mmCIF file of C-alpha atoms and ligand atoms in Angstrom:
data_model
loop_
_atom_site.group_PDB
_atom_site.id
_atom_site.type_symbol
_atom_site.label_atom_id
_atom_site.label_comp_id
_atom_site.label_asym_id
_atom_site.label_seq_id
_atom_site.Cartn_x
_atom_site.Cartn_y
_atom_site.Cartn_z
ATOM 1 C CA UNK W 1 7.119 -11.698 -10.668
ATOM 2 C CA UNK W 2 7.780 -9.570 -13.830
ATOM 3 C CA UNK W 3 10.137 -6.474 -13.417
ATOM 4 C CA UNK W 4 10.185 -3.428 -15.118
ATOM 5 C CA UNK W 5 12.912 -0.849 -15.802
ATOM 6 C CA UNK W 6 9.966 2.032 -16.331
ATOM 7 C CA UNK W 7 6.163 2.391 -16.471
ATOM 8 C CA UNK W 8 5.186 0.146 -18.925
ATOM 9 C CA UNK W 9 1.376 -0.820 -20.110
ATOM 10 C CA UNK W 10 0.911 -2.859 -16.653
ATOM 11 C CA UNK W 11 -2.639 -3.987 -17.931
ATOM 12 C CA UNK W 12 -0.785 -6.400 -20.187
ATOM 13 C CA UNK W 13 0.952 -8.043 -16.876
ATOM 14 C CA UNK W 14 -1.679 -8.020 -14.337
ATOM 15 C CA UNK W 15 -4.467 -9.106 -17.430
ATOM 16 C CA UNK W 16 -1.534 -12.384 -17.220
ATOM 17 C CA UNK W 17 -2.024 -12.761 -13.487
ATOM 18 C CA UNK W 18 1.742 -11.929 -12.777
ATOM 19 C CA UNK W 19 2.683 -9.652 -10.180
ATOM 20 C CA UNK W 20 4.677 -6.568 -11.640
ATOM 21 C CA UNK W 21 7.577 -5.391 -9.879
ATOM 22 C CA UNK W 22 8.856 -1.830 -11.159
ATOM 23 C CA UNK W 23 12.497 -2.371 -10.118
ATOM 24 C CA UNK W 24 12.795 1.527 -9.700
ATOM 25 C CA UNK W 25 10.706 0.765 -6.191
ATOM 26 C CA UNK W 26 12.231 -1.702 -4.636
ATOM 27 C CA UNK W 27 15.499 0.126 -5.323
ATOM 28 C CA UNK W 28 14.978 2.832 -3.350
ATOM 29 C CA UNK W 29 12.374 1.851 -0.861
ATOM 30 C CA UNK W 30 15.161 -0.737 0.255
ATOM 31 C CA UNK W 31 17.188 0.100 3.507
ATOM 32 C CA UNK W 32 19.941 -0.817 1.854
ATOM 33 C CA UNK W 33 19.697 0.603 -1.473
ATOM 34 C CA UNK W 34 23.516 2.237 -1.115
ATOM 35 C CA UNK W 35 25.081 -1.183 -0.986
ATOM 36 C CA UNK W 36 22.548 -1.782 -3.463
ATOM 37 C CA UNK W 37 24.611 0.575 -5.728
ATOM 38 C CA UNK W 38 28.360 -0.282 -4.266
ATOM 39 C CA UNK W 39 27.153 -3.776 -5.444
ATOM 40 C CA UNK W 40 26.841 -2.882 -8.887
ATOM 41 C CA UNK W 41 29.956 -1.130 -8.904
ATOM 42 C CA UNK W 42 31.432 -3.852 -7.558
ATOM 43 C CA UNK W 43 30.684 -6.057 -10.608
ATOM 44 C CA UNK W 44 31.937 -3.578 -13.341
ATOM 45 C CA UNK W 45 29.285 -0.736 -13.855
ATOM 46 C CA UNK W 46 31.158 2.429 -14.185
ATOM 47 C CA UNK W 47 31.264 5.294 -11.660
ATOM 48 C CA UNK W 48 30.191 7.374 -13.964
ATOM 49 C CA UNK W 49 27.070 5.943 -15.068
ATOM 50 C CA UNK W 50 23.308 6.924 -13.272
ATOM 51 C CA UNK W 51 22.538 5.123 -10.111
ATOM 52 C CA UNK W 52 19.310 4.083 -10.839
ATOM 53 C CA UNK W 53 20.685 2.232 -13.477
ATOM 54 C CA UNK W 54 23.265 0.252 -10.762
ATOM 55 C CA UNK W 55 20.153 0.066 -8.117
ATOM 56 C CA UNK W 56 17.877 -1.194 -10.897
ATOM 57 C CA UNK W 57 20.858 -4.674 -11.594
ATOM 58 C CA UNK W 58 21.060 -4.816 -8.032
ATOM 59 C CA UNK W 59 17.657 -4.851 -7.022
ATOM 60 C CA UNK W 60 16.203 -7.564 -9.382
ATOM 61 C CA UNK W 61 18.944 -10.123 -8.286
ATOM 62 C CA UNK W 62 18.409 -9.547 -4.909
ATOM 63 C CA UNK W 63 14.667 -9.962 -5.405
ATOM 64 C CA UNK W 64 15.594 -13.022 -7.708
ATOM 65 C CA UNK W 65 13.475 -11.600 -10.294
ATOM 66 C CA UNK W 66 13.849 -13.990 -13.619
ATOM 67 C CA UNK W 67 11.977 -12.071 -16.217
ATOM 68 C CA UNK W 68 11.949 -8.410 -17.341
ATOM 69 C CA UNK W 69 10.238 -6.126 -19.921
ATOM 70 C CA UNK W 70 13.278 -3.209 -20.562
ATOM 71 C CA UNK W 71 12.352 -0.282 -21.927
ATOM 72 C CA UNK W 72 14.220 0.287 -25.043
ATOM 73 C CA UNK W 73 12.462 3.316 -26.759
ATOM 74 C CA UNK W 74 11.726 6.277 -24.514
ATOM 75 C CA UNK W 75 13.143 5.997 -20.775
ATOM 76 C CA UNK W 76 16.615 5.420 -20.684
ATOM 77 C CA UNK W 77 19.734 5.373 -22.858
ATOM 78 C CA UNK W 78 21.340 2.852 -20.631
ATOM 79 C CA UNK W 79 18.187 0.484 -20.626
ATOM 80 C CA UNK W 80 20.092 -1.599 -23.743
ATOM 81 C CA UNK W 81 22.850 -2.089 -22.341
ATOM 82 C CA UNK W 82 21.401 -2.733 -18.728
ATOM 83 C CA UNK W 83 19.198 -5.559 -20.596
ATOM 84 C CA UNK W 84 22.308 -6.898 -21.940
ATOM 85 C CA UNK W 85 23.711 -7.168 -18.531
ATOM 86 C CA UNK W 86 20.556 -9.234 -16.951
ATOM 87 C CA UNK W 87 20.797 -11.376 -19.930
ATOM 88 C CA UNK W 88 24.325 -12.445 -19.002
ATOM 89 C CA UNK W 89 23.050 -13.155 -15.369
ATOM 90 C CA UNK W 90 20.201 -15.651 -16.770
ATOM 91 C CA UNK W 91 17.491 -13.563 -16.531
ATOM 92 C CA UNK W 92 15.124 -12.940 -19.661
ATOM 93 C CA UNK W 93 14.923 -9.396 -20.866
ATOM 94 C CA UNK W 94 11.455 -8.174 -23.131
ATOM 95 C CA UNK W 95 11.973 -5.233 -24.686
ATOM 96 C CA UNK W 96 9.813 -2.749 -25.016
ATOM 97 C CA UNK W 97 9.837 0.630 -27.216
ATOM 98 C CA UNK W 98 7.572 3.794 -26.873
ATOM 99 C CA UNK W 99 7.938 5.399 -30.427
ATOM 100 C CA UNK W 100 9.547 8.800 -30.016
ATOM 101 C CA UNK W 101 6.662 10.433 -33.081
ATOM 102 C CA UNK W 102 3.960 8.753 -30.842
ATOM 103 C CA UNK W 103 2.770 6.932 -33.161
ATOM 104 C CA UNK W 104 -0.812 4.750 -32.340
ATOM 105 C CA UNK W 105 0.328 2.513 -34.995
ATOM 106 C CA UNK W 106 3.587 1.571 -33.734
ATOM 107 C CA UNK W 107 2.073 2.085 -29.985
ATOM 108 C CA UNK W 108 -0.393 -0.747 -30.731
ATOM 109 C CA UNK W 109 1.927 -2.989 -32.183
ATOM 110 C CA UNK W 110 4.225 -3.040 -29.432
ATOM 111 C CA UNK W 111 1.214 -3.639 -26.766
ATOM 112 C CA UNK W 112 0.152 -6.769 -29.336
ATOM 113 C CA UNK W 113 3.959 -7.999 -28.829
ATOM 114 C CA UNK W 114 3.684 -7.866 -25.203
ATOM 115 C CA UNK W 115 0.671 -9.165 -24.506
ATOM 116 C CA UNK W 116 1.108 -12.021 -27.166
ATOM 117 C CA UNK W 117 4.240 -12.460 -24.764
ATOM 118 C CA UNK W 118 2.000 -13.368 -22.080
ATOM 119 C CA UNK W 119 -0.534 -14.896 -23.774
ATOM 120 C CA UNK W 120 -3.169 -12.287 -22.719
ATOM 121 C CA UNK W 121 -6.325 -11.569 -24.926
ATOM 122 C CA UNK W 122 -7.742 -7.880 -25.845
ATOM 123 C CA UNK W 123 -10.808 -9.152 -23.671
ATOM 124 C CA UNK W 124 -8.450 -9.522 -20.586
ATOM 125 C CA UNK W 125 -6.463 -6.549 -21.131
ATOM 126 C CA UNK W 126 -9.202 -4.370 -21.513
ATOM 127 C CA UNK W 127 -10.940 -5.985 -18.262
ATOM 128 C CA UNK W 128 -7.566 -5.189 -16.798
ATOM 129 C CA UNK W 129 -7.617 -1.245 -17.806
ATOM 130 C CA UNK W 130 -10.711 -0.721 -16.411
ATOM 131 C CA UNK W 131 -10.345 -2.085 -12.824
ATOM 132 C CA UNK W 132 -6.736 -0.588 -12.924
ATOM 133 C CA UNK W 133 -8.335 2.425 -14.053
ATOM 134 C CA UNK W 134 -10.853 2.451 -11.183
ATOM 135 C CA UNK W 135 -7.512 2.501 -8.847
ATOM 136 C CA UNK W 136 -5.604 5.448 -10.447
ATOM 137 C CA UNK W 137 -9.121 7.903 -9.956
ATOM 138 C CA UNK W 138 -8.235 7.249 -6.061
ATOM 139 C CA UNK W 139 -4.477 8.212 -6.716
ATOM 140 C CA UNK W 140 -6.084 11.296 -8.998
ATOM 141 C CA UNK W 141 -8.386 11.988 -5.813
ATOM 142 C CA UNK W 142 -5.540 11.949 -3.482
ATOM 143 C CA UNK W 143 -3.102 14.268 -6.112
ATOM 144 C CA UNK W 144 -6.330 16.889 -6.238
ATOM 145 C CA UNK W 145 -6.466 17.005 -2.415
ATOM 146 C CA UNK W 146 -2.972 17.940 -2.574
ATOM 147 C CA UNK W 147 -3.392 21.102 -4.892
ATOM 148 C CA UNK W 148 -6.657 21.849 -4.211
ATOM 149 C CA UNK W 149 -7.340 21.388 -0.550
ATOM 150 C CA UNK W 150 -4.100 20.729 1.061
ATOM 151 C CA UNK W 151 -4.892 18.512 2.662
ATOM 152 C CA UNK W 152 -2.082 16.068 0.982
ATOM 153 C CA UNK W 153 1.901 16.017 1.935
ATOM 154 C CA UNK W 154 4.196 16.742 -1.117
ATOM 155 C CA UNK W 155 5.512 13.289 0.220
ATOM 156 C CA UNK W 156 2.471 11.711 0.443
ATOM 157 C CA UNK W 157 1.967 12.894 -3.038
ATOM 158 C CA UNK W 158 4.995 11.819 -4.551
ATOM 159 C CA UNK W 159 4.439 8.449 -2.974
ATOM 160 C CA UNK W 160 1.165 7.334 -3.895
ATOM 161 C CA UNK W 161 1.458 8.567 -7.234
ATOM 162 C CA UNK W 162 4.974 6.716 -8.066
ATOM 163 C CA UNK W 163 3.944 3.047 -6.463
ATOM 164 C CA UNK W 164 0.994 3.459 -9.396
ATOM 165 C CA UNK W 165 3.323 2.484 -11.547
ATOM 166 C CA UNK W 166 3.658 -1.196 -10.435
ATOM 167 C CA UNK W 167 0.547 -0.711 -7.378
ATOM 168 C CA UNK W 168 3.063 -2.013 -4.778
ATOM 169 C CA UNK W 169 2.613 -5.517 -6.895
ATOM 170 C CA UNK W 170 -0.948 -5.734 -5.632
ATOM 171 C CA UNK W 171 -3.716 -3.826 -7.036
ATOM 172 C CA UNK W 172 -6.054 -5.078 -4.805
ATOM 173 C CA UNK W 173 -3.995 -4.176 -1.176
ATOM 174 C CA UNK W 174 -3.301 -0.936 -3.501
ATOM 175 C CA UNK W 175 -6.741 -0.036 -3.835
ATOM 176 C CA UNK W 176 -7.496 -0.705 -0.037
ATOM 177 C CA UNK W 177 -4.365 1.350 0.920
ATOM 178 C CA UNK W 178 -6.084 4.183 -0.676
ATOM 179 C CA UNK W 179 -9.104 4.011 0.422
ATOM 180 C CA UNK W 180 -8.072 4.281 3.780
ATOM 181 C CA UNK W 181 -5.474 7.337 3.314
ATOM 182 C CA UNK W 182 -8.300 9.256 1.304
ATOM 183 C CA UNK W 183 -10.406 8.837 4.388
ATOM 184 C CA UNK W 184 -8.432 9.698 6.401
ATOM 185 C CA UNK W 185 -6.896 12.669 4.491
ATOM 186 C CA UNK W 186 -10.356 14.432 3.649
ATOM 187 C CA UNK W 187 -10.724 14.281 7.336
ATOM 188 C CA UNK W 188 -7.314 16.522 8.167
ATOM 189 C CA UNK W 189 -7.106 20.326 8.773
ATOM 190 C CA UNK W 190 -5.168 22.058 5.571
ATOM 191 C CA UNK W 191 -1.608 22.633 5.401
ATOM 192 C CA UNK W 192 -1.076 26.251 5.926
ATOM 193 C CA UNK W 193 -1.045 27.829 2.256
ATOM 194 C CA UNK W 194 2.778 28.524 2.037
ATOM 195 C CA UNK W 195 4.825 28.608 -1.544
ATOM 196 C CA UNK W 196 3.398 26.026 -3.499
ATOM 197 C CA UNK W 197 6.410 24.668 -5.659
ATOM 198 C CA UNK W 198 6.319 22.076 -8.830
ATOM 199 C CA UNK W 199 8.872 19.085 -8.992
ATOM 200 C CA UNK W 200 9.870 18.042 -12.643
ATOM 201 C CA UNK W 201 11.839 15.788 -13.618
ATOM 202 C CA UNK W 202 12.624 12.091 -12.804
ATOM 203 C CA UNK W 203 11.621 10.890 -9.249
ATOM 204 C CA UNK W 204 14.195 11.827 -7.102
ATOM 205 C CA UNK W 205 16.899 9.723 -5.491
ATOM 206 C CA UNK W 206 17.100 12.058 -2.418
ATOM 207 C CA UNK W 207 15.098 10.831 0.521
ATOM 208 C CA UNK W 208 14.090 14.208 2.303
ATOM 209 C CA UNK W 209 13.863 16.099 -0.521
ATOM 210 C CA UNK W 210 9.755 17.077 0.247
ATOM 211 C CA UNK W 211 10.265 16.985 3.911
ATOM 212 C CA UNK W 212 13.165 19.327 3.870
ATOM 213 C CA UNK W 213 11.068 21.432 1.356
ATOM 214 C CA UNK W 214 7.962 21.641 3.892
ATOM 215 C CA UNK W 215 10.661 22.250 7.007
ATOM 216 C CA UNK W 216 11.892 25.482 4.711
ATOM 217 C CA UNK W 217 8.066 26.731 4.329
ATOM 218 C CA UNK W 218 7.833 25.280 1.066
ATOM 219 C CA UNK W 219 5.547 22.787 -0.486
ATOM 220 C CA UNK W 220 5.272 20.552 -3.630
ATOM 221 C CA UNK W 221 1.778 20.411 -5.080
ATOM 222 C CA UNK W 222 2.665 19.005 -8.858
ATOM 223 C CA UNK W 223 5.000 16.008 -8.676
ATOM 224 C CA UNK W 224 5.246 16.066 -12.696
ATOM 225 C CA UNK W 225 6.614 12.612 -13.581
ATOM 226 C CA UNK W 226 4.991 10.811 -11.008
ATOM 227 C CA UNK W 227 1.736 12.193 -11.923
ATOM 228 C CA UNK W 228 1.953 10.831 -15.517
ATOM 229 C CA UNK W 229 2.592 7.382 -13.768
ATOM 230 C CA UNK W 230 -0.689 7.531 -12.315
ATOM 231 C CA UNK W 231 -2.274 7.908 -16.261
ATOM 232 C CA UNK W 232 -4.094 11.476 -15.764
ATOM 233 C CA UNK W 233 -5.745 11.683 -18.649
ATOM 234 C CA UNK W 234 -9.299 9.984 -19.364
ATOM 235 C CA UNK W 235 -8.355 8.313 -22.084
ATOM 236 C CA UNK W 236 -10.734 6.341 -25.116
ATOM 237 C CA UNK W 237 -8.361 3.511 -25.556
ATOM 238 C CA UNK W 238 -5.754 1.815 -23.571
ATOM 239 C CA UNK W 239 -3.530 2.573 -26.945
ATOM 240 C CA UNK W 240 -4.686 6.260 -26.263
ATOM 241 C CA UNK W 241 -3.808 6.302 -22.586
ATOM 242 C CA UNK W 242 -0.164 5.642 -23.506
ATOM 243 C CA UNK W 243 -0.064 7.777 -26.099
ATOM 244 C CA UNK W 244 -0.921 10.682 -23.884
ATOM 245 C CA UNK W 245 1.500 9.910 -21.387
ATOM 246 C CA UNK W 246 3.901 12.638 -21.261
ATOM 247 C CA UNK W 247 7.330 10.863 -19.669
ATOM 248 C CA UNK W 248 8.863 8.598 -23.230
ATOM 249 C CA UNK W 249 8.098 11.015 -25.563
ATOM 250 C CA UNK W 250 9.852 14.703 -26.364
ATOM 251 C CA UNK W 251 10.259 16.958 -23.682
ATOM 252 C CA UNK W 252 8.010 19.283 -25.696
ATOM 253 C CA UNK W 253 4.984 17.119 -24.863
ATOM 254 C CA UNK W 254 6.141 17.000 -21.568
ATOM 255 C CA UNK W 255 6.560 20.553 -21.195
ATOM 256 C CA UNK W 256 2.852 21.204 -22.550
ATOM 257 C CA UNK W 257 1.498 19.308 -19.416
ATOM 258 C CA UNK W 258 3.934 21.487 -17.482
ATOM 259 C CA UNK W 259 2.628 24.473 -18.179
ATOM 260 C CA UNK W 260 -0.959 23.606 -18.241
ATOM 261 C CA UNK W 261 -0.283 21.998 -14.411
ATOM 262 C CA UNK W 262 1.619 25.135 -13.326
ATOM 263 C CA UNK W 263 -1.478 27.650 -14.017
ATOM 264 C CA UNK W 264 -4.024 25.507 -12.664
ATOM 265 C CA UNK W 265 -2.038 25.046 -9.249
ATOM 266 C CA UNK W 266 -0.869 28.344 -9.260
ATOM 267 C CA UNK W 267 2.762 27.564 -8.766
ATOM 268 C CA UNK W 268 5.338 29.909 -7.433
ATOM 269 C CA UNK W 269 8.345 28.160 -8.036
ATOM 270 C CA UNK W 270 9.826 25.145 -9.913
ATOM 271 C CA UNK W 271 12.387 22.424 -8.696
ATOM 272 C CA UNK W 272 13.990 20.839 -12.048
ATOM 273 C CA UNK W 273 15.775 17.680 -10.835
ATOM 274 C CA UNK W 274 18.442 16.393 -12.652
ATOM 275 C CA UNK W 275 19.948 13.092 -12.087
ATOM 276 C CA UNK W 276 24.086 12.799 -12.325
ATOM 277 C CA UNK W 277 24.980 11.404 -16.157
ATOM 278 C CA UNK W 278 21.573 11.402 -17.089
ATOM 279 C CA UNK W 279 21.228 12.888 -20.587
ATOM 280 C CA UNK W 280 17.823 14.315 -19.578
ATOM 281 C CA UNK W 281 20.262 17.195 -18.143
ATOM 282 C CA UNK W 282 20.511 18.180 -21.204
ATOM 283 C CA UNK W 283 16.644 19.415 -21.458
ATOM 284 C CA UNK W 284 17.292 21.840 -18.441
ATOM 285 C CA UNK W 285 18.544 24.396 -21.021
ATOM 286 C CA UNK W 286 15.023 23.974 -23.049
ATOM 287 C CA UNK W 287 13.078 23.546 -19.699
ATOM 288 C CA UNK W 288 14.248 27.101 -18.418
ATOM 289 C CA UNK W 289 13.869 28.882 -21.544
ATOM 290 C CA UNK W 290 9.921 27.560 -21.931
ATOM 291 C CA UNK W 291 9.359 28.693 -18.239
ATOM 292 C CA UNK W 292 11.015 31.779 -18.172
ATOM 293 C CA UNK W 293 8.492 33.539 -15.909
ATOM 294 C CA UNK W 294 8.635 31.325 -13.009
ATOM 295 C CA UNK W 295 12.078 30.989 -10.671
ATOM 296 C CA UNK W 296 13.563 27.410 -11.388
ATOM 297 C CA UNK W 297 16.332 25.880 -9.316
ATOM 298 C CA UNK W 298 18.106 22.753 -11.372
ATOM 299 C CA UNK W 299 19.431 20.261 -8.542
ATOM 300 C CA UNK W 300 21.053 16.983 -9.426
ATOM 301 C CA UNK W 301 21.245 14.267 -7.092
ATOM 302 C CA UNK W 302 23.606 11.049 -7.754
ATOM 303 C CA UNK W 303 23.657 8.280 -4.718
ATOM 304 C CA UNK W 304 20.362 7.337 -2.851
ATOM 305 C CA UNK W 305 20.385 8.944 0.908
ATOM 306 C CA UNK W 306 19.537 12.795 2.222
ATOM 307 C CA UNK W 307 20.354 16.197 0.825
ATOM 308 C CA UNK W 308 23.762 16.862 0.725
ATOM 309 C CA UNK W 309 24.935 20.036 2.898
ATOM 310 C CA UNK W 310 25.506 22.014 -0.612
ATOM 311 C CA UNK W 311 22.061 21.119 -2.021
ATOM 312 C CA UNK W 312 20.114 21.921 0.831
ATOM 313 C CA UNK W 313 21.948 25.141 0.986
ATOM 314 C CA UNK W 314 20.481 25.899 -2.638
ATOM 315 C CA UNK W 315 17.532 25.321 -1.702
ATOM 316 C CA UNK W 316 16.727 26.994 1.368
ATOM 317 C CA UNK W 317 17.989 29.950 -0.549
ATOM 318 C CA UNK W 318 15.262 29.149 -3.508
ATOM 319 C CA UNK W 319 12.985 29.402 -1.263
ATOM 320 C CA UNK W 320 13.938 32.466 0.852
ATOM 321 C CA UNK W 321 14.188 34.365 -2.441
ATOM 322 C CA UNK W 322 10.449 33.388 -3.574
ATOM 323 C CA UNK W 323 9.021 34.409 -0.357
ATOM 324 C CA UNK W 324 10.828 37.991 -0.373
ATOM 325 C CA UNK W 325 9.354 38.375 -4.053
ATOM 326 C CA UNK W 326 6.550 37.628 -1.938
ATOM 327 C CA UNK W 327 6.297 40.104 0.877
HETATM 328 S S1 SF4 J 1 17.834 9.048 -14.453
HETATM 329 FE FE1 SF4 J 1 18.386 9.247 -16.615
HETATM 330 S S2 SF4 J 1 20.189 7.926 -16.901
HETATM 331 FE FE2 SF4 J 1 19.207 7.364 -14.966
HETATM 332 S S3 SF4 J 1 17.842 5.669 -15.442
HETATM 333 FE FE3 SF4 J 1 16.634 7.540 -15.548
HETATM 334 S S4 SF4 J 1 16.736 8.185 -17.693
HETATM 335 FE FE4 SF4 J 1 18.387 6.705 -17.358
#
């Protein structure tokens, strides 16, 4: 196994014939990913510091994951000292950057350094991006049945779209997986055409956050960071593919994608979440000024588990005031 702290150019590990393990997953899909966090705490991390960052240590010991690729350059502030962390517990640490100019140059050099790492080829790596590649255009299938049929759950959505980052740690079942949901889904009634809402921002760590949405007669048909895990773009290069993903570079680039997204789903609303001492919360200021004409409602979530009372509140009053713009 090979963990992950963020979407990283997975070519490179399955072209190595290791099983990636994006450590942001198996975090949260565990039952117990709130002792996950206590445990963390429990060794020294600091209240105050993001609980992905606690679930992420806690996860790859319990998984007994040895070796990790930590994304230095454009995810995480914490990632560096997170790495540092691991190290101490035995476990080798890769690092990996994502230039903030987006450079191709400095892109391609840091893709030679990992896959020299693993001892992959260009040959392999490009066999690799095409039969990934083939995988994602069912993820892209099931994200335009979403917005453009409704056929697809903002849940469903959000799910299929953030296991592409690691493909559950088997392409293959993956690919099945889909297969078998797009049959089934092109075969479903649409959802009633309610208030189609956008979610930016990182994943979140709430658990009903789209089901509560769809109780309140709401429903997410852009799931923006996710998306960009599934590599939307049809890109020339696998250099080029990670250049035009959107999530480690300037929240200007990101925004771009936003906006484009937003008119071509025809999006009422937009749910901005913010994770507690993340310094992404900072962008929320340049986020609502760039979308100025659509409502936005900013919600931060901090410990994995179900809207909090407060939250939910917020919400169902987003919503309410939409629909009365509405009628
Ligand atoms: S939510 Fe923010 S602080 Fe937490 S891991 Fe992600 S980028 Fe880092």
């Amino acid at each position: 196994m090979v963990g992950f702290t963020t979407t990283i150019p997975l070519e490179i590990v399955i072209a190595a014939g290791r099983r990636p393990v994006d450590l942001n997953n198996i975090f949260i899909e565990d039952p117990a990913c709130q002792s996950l966090i206590d445990e963390a705490e429990m060794a020294g991390f600091p209240r105050n510091c993001c609980g992905w960052i606690k679930g992420l240590y806690s996860a790859a010991l319990h998984h007994g994951i040895r070796e990790i690729i930590a994304v230095t350059e454009g995810d995480c502030s914490n990632t560096k000292a997170l790495m540092e962390v691991l190290q101490l517990q035995g476990i080798t640490t890769i690092p990996f950057a994502y230039p903030y100019d987006r450079s191709g140059i400095t892109l391609e050099h840091e893709m030679r350094k990992l896959a020299e790492h693993f001892g992959v080829t260009p040959q392999k790596t490009e066999e690799a991006w095409r039969y990934l590649n083939a995988i994602r255009a069912r993820v892209h299938e099931i994200d335009r049945l979403t917005w453009e049929e409704n056929r697809v759950t903002g849940t469903e959505n959000h799910l299929w779209q953030v296991c592409t980052s690691d493909m559950n740690g088997e392409p293959a079942v993956f690919e099945q997986q889909a297969d078998a949901f797009l049959e089934e889904a092109r075969r479903r009634d649409p959802l009633p055409d309610g208030l189609r809402l956008a979610y930016i921002g990182v994943p979140p760590i709430f658990t009903d956050l789209y089901a509560v949405t769809e109780e309140l007669g709401g429903r997410v048909v852009f799931n923006e960071t996710q998306r960009q895990f599934s590599m939307p773009y049809h890109a020339t290069s696998l250099v080029e593919q990670y250049r035009s993903y959107t999530y480690p570079y300037d929240v200007f680039v990101r925004l771009d994608d936003i906006e484009k997204e937003i008119a071509r789903r025809r999006i009422d609303g937009v749910i901005h979440y913010v994770q507690s001492f993340c310094f992404r919360q900072i962008e929320d200021l340049i986020v609502r000024r760039r979308l100025r004409q659509l409502p936005i409602l900013t919600l931060e979530g901090d410990r994995p588990g179900p809207l909090d009372a407060r939250t939910r509140i917020r919400l169902e009053g987003f919503i309410e005031m939409i629909k009365a713009r509405h009628s």
